[in-house]
Short mmCIF file of C-alpha atoms and ligand atoms in Angstrom, two decimals:
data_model
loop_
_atom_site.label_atom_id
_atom_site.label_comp_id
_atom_site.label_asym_id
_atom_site.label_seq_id
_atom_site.Cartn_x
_atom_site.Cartn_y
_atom_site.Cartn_z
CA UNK V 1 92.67 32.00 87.04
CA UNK V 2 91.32 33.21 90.47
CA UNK V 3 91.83 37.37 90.50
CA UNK V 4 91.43 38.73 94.25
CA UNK V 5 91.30 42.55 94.78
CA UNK V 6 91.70 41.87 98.51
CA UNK V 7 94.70 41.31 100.76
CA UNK V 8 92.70 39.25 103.66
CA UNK V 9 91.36 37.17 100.33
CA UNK V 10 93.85 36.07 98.98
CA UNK V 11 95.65 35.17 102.29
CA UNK V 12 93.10 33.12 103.75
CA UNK V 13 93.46 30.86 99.50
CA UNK V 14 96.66 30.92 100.26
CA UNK V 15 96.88 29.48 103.74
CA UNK V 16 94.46 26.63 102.24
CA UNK V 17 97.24 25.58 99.48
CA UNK V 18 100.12 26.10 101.93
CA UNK V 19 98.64 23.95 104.66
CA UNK V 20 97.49 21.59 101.56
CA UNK V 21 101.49 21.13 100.98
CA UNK V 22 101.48 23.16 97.48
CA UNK V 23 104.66 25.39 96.66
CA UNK V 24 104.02 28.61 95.39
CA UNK V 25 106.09 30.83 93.31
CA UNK V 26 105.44 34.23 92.87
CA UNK V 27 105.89 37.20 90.21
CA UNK V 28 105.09 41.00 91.27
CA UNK V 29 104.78 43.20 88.52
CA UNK V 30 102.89 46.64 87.55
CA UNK V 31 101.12 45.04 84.84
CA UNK V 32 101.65 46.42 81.00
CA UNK V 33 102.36 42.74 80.55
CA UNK V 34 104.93 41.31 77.68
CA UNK V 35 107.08 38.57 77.13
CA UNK V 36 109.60 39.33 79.78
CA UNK V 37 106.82 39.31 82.05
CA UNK V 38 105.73 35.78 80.77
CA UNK V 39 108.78 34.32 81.02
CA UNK V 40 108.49 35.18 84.78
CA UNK V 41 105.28 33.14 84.97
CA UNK V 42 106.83 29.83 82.64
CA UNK V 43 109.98 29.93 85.02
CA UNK V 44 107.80 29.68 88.15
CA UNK V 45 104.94 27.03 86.41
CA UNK V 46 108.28 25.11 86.20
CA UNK V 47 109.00 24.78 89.93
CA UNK V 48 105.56 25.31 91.80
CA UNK V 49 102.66 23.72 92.40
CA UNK V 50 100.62 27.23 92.25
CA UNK V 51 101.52 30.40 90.64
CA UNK V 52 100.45 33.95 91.63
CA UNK V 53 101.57 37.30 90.07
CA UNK V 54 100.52 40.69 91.10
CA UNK V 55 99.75 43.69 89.23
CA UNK V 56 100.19 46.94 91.26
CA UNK V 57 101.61 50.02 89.81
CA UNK V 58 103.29 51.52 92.93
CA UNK V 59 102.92 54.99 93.60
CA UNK V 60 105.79 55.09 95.90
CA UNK V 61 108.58 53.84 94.04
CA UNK V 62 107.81 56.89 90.89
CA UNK V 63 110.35 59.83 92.01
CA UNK V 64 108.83 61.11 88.50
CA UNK V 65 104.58 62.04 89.31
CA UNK V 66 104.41 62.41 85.46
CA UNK V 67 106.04 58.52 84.67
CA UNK V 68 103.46 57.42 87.56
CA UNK V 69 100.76 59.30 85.43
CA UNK V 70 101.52 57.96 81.79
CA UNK V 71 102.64 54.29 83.26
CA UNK V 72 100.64 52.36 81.01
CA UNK V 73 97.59 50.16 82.01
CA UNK V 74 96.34 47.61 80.17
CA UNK V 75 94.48 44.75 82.49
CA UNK V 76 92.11 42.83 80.39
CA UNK V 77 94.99 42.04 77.91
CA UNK V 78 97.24 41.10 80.71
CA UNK V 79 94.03 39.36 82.40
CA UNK V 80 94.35 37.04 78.92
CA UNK V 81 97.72 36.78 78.64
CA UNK V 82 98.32 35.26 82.38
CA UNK V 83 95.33 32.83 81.62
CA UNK V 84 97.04 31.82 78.15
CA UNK V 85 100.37 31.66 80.46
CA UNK V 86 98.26 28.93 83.12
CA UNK V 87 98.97 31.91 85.35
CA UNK V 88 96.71 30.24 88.59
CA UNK V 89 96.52 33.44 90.71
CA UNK V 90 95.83 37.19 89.60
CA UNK V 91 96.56 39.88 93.01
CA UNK V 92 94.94 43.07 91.64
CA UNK V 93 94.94 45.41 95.03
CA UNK V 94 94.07 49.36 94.36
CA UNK V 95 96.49 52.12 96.20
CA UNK V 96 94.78 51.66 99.42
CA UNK V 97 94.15 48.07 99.76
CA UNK V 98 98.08 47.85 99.50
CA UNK V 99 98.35 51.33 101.64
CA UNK V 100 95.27 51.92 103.97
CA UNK V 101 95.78 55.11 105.54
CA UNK V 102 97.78 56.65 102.90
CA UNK V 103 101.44 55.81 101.57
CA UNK V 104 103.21 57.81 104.13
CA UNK V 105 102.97 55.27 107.02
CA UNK V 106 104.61 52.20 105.18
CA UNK V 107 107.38 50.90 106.74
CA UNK V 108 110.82 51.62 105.19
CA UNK V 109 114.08 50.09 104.91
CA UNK V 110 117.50 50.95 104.89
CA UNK V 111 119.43 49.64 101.59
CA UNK V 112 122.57 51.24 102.22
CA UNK V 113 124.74 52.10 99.16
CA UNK V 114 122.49 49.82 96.58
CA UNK V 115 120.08 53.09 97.58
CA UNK V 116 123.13 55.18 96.47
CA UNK V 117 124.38 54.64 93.48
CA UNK V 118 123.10 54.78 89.16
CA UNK V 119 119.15 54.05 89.71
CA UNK V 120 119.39 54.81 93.28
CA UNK V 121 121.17 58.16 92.28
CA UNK V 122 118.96 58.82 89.41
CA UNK V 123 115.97 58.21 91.29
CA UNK V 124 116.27 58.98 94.58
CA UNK V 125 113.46 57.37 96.81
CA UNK V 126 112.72 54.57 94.24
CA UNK V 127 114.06 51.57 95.74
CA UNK V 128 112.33 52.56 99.60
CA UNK V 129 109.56 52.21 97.22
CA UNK V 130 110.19 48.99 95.93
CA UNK V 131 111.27 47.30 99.36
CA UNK V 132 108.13 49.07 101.01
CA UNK V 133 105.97 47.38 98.23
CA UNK V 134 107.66 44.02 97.77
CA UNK V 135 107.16 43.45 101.75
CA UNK V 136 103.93 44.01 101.68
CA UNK V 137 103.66 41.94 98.65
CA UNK V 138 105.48 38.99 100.45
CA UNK V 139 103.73 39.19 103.15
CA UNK V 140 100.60 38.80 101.47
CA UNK V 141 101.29 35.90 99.11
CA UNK V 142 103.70 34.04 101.52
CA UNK V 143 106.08 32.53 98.72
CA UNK V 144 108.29 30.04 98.58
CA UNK V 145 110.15 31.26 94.97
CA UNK V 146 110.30 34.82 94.13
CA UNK V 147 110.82 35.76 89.97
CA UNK V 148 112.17 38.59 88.77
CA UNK V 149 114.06 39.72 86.06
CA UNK V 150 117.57 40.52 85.65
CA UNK V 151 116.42 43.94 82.96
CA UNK V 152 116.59 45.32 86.81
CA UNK V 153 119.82 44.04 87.85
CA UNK V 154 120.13 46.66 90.77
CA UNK V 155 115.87 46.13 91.51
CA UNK V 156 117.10 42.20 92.13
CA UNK V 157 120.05 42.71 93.91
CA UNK V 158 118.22 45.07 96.23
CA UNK V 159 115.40 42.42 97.05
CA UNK V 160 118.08 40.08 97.82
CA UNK V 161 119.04 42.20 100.24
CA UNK V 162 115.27 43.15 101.46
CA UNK V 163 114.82 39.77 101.99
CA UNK V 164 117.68 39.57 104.30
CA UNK V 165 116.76 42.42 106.38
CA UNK V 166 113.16 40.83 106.34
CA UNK V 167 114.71 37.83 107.73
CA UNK V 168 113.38 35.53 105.52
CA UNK V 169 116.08 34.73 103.17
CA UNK V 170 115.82 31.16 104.56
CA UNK V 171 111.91 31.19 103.46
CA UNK V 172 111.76 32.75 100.29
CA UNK V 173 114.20 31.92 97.35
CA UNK V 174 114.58 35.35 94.47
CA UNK V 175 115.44 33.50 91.37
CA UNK V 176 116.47 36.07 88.79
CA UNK V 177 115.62 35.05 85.20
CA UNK V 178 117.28 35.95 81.93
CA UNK V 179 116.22 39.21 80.24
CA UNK V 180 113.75 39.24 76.88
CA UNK V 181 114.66 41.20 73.82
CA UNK V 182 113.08 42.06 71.17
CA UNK V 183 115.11 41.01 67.38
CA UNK V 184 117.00 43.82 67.41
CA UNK V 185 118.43 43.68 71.31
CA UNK V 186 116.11 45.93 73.17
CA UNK V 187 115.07 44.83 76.70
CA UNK V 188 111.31 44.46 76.65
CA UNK V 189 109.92 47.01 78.71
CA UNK V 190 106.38 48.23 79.59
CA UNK V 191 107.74 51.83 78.67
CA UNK V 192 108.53 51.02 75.35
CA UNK V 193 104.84 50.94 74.70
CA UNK V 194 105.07 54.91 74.70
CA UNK V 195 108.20 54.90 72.35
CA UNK V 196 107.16 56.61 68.98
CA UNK V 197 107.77 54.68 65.98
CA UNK V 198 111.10 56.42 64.94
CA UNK V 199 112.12 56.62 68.63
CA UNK V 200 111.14 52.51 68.68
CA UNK V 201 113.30 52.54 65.52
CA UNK V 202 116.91 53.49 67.25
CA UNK V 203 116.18 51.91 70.86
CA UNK V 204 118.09 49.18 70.01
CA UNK V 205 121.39 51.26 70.33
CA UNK V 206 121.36 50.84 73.79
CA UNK V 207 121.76 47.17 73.54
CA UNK V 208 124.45 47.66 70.94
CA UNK V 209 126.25 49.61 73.10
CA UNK V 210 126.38 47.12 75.92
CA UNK V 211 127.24 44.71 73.78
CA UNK V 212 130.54 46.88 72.44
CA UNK V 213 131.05 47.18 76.16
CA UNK V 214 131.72 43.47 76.63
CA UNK V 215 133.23 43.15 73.63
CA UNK V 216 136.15 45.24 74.07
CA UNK V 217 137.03 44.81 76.98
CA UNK V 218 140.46 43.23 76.58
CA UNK V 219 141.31 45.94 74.13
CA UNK V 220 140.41 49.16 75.71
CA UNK V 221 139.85 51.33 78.12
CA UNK V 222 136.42 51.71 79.64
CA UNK V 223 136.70 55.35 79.66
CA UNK V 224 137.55 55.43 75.67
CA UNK V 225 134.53 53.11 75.40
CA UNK V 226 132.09 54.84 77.82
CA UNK V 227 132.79 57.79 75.48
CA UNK V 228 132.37 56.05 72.29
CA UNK V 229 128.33 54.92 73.57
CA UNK V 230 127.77 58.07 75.06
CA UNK V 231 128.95 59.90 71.66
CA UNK V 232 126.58 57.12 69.70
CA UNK V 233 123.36 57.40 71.92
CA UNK V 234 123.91 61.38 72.15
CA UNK V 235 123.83 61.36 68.39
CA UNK V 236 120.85 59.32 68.15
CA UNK V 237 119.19 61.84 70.22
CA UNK V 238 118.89 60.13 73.36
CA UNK V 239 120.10 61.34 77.17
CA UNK V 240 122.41 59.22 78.34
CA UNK V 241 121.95 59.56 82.80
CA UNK V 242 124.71 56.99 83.16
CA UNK V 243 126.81 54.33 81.07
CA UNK V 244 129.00 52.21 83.82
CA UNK V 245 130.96 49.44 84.47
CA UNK V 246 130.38 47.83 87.96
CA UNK V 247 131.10 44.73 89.77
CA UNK V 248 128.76 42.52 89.40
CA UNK V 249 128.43 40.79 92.87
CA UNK V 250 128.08 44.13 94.94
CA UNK V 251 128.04 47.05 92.13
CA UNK V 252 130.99 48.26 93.38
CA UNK V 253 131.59 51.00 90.70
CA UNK V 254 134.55 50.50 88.08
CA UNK V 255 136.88 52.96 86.30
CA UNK V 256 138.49 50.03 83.78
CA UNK V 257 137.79 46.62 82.96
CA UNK V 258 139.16 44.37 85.94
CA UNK V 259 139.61 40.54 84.21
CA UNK V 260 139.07 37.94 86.56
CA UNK V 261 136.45 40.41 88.97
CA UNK V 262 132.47 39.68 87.60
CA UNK V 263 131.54 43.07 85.62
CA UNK V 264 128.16 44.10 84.54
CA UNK V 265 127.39 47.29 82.35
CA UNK V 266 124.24 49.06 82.89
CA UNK V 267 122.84 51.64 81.12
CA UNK V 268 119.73 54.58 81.73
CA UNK V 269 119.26 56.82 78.75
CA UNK V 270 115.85 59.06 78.19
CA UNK V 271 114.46 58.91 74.61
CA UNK V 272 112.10 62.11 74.77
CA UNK V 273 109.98 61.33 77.81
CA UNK V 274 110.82 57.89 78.29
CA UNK V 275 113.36 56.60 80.26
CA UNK V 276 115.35 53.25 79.36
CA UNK V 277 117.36 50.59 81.26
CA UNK V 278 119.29 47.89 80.08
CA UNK V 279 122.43 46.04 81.86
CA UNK V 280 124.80 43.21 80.55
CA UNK V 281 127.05 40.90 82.82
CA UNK V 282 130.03 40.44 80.76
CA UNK V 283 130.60 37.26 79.71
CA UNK V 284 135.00 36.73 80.38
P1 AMP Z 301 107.62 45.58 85.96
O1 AMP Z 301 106.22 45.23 85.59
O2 AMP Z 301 108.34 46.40 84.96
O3 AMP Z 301 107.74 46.09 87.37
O4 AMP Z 301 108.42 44.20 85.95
C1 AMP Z 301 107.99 43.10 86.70
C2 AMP Z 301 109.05 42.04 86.67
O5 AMP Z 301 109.29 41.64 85.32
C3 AMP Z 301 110.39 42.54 87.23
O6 AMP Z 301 111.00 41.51 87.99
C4 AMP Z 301 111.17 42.83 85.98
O7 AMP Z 301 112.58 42.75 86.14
C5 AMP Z 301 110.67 41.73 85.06
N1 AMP Z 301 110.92 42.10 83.67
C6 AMP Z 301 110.59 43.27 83.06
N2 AMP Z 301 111.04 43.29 81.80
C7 AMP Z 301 111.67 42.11 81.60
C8 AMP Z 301 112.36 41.53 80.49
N3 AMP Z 301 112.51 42.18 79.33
N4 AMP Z 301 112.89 40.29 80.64
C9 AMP Z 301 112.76 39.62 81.82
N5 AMP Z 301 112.12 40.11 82.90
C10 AMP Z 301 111.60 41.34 82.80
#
């Protein structure tokens, strides 16, 4: 694997495979690698002739300076892990490689309501991060297939829509891949590094929760549901920030089940100082 810490780098390798006729599929991440991550890179060796991720923890897209702080960092594992993976490409920019002149003058775009509404709510000024960062990121590498995964449902739905406003939705495909779990449901998760072991121990209830959601949904009420989780995690100890139904093409948000509309639940709850997401398109 061929690591570059520089932009102008790694686009002059890149130009050399693209004008050598090679596809290349690409996965950002902020490093903290795991399964879900990998699963990122084994979609992408599917489909591509070369495969590059990135690892760049973002300072703009952390509304929370502490979460930026204790984001964990772990390179020379992930270093290993993407070679085990056949991961051909490592992208490992610092703050200002990706931001010279500071993080104030990156371009910004306007996401409308997806910037509105349950992680845009939560957290305001976290997905301008994510669009400023994931431009710059394209821009760089030049992909042909984009990976992410759908443990950020809204995260994908907003690149989708970056991409448009980019104008290169013709150039660049997202393909949004399946979210990992660990045996007893939760999402894998760089955060859950910093979970302690009882916390670790009842994270799984937020995965059991979705999956209640889906599975009553032809016998009850959202609300009555909603009410059940939040009861469950808020006994469990955890802060539930939101537990909501949504429609699944354009997260339209829903008061009551809707059969025959596409529905996902999503769900942010803090366990102490960490803060968890998890989302399930119901199955129908
Ligand atoms: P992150 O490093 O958390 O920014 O994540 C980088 C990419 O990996 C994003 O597209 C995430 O959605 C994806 N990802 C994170 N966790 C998982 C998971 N458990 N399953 C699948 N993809 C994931």
């Amino acid at each position: 694997m061929i690591i570059f810490k520089k932009t102008a780098d790694l686009q002059e390798y890149i130009s050399t495979q693209r004008t050598s006729g090679r596809t290349i599929g690409f996965v950002p991440t902020m490093g903290a690698l795991h399964a879900g991550h990998m699963s990122l890179i084994g979609a992408g060796r599917k489909n591509n002739d070369l495969i590059v991720c990135s690892i760049f923890v973002n300072p703009t897209q952390f509304n929370d300076k502490s979460d930026y702080e204790k984001y964990p960092i772990t390179i020379s594992e992930d270093i290993a892990m993407l070679t085990d993976a056949g991961c051909d490409v490592l992208f490992l920019p610092d703050v200002e490689e990706i931001y010279p002149g500071g993080t104030s003058n990156a371009a910004a775009f306007d996401l409308g309501y997806l910037d509105t509404v349950l992680e845009g709510a939560q957290r305001p000024g976290h997905f301008r991060g994510v669009g400023q960062v994931v431009s710059l990121l394209l821009k760089a590498v030049q992909p042909q297939f984009l990976y992410m995964g759908q443990k950020d449902y809204q995260q994908c739905m907003v690149v989708k829509k970056l991409l448009s406003l980019m104008n290169i939705q013709d150039q660049v495909k997202l393909v949004v891949c399946p979210t990992q779990r660990e045996a007893d449901g939760l999402a894998m998760s760089s955060r859950n590094r910093r979970l302690t072991e009882p916390q670790r121990n009842i994270a799984g209830c937020i995965y059991q929760c979705l999956v209640s959601i889906e599975s009553k949904q032809s016998s009850a009420k959202f609300a009555i549901v909603m009410k059940e989780c939040n009861d469950l995690l808020t006994s469990k100890g955890f802060e539930p920030e939101y537990i909501s139904l949504a429609n699944a093409d354009d997260l339209t948000l829903m008061e009551d089940y809707q059969q025959g509309t596409p529905m996902v639940a999503l769900i942010a709850a803090r366990l102490g100082s960490v803060r968890l997401i998890d989302n399930l398109v119901l199955q129908q």
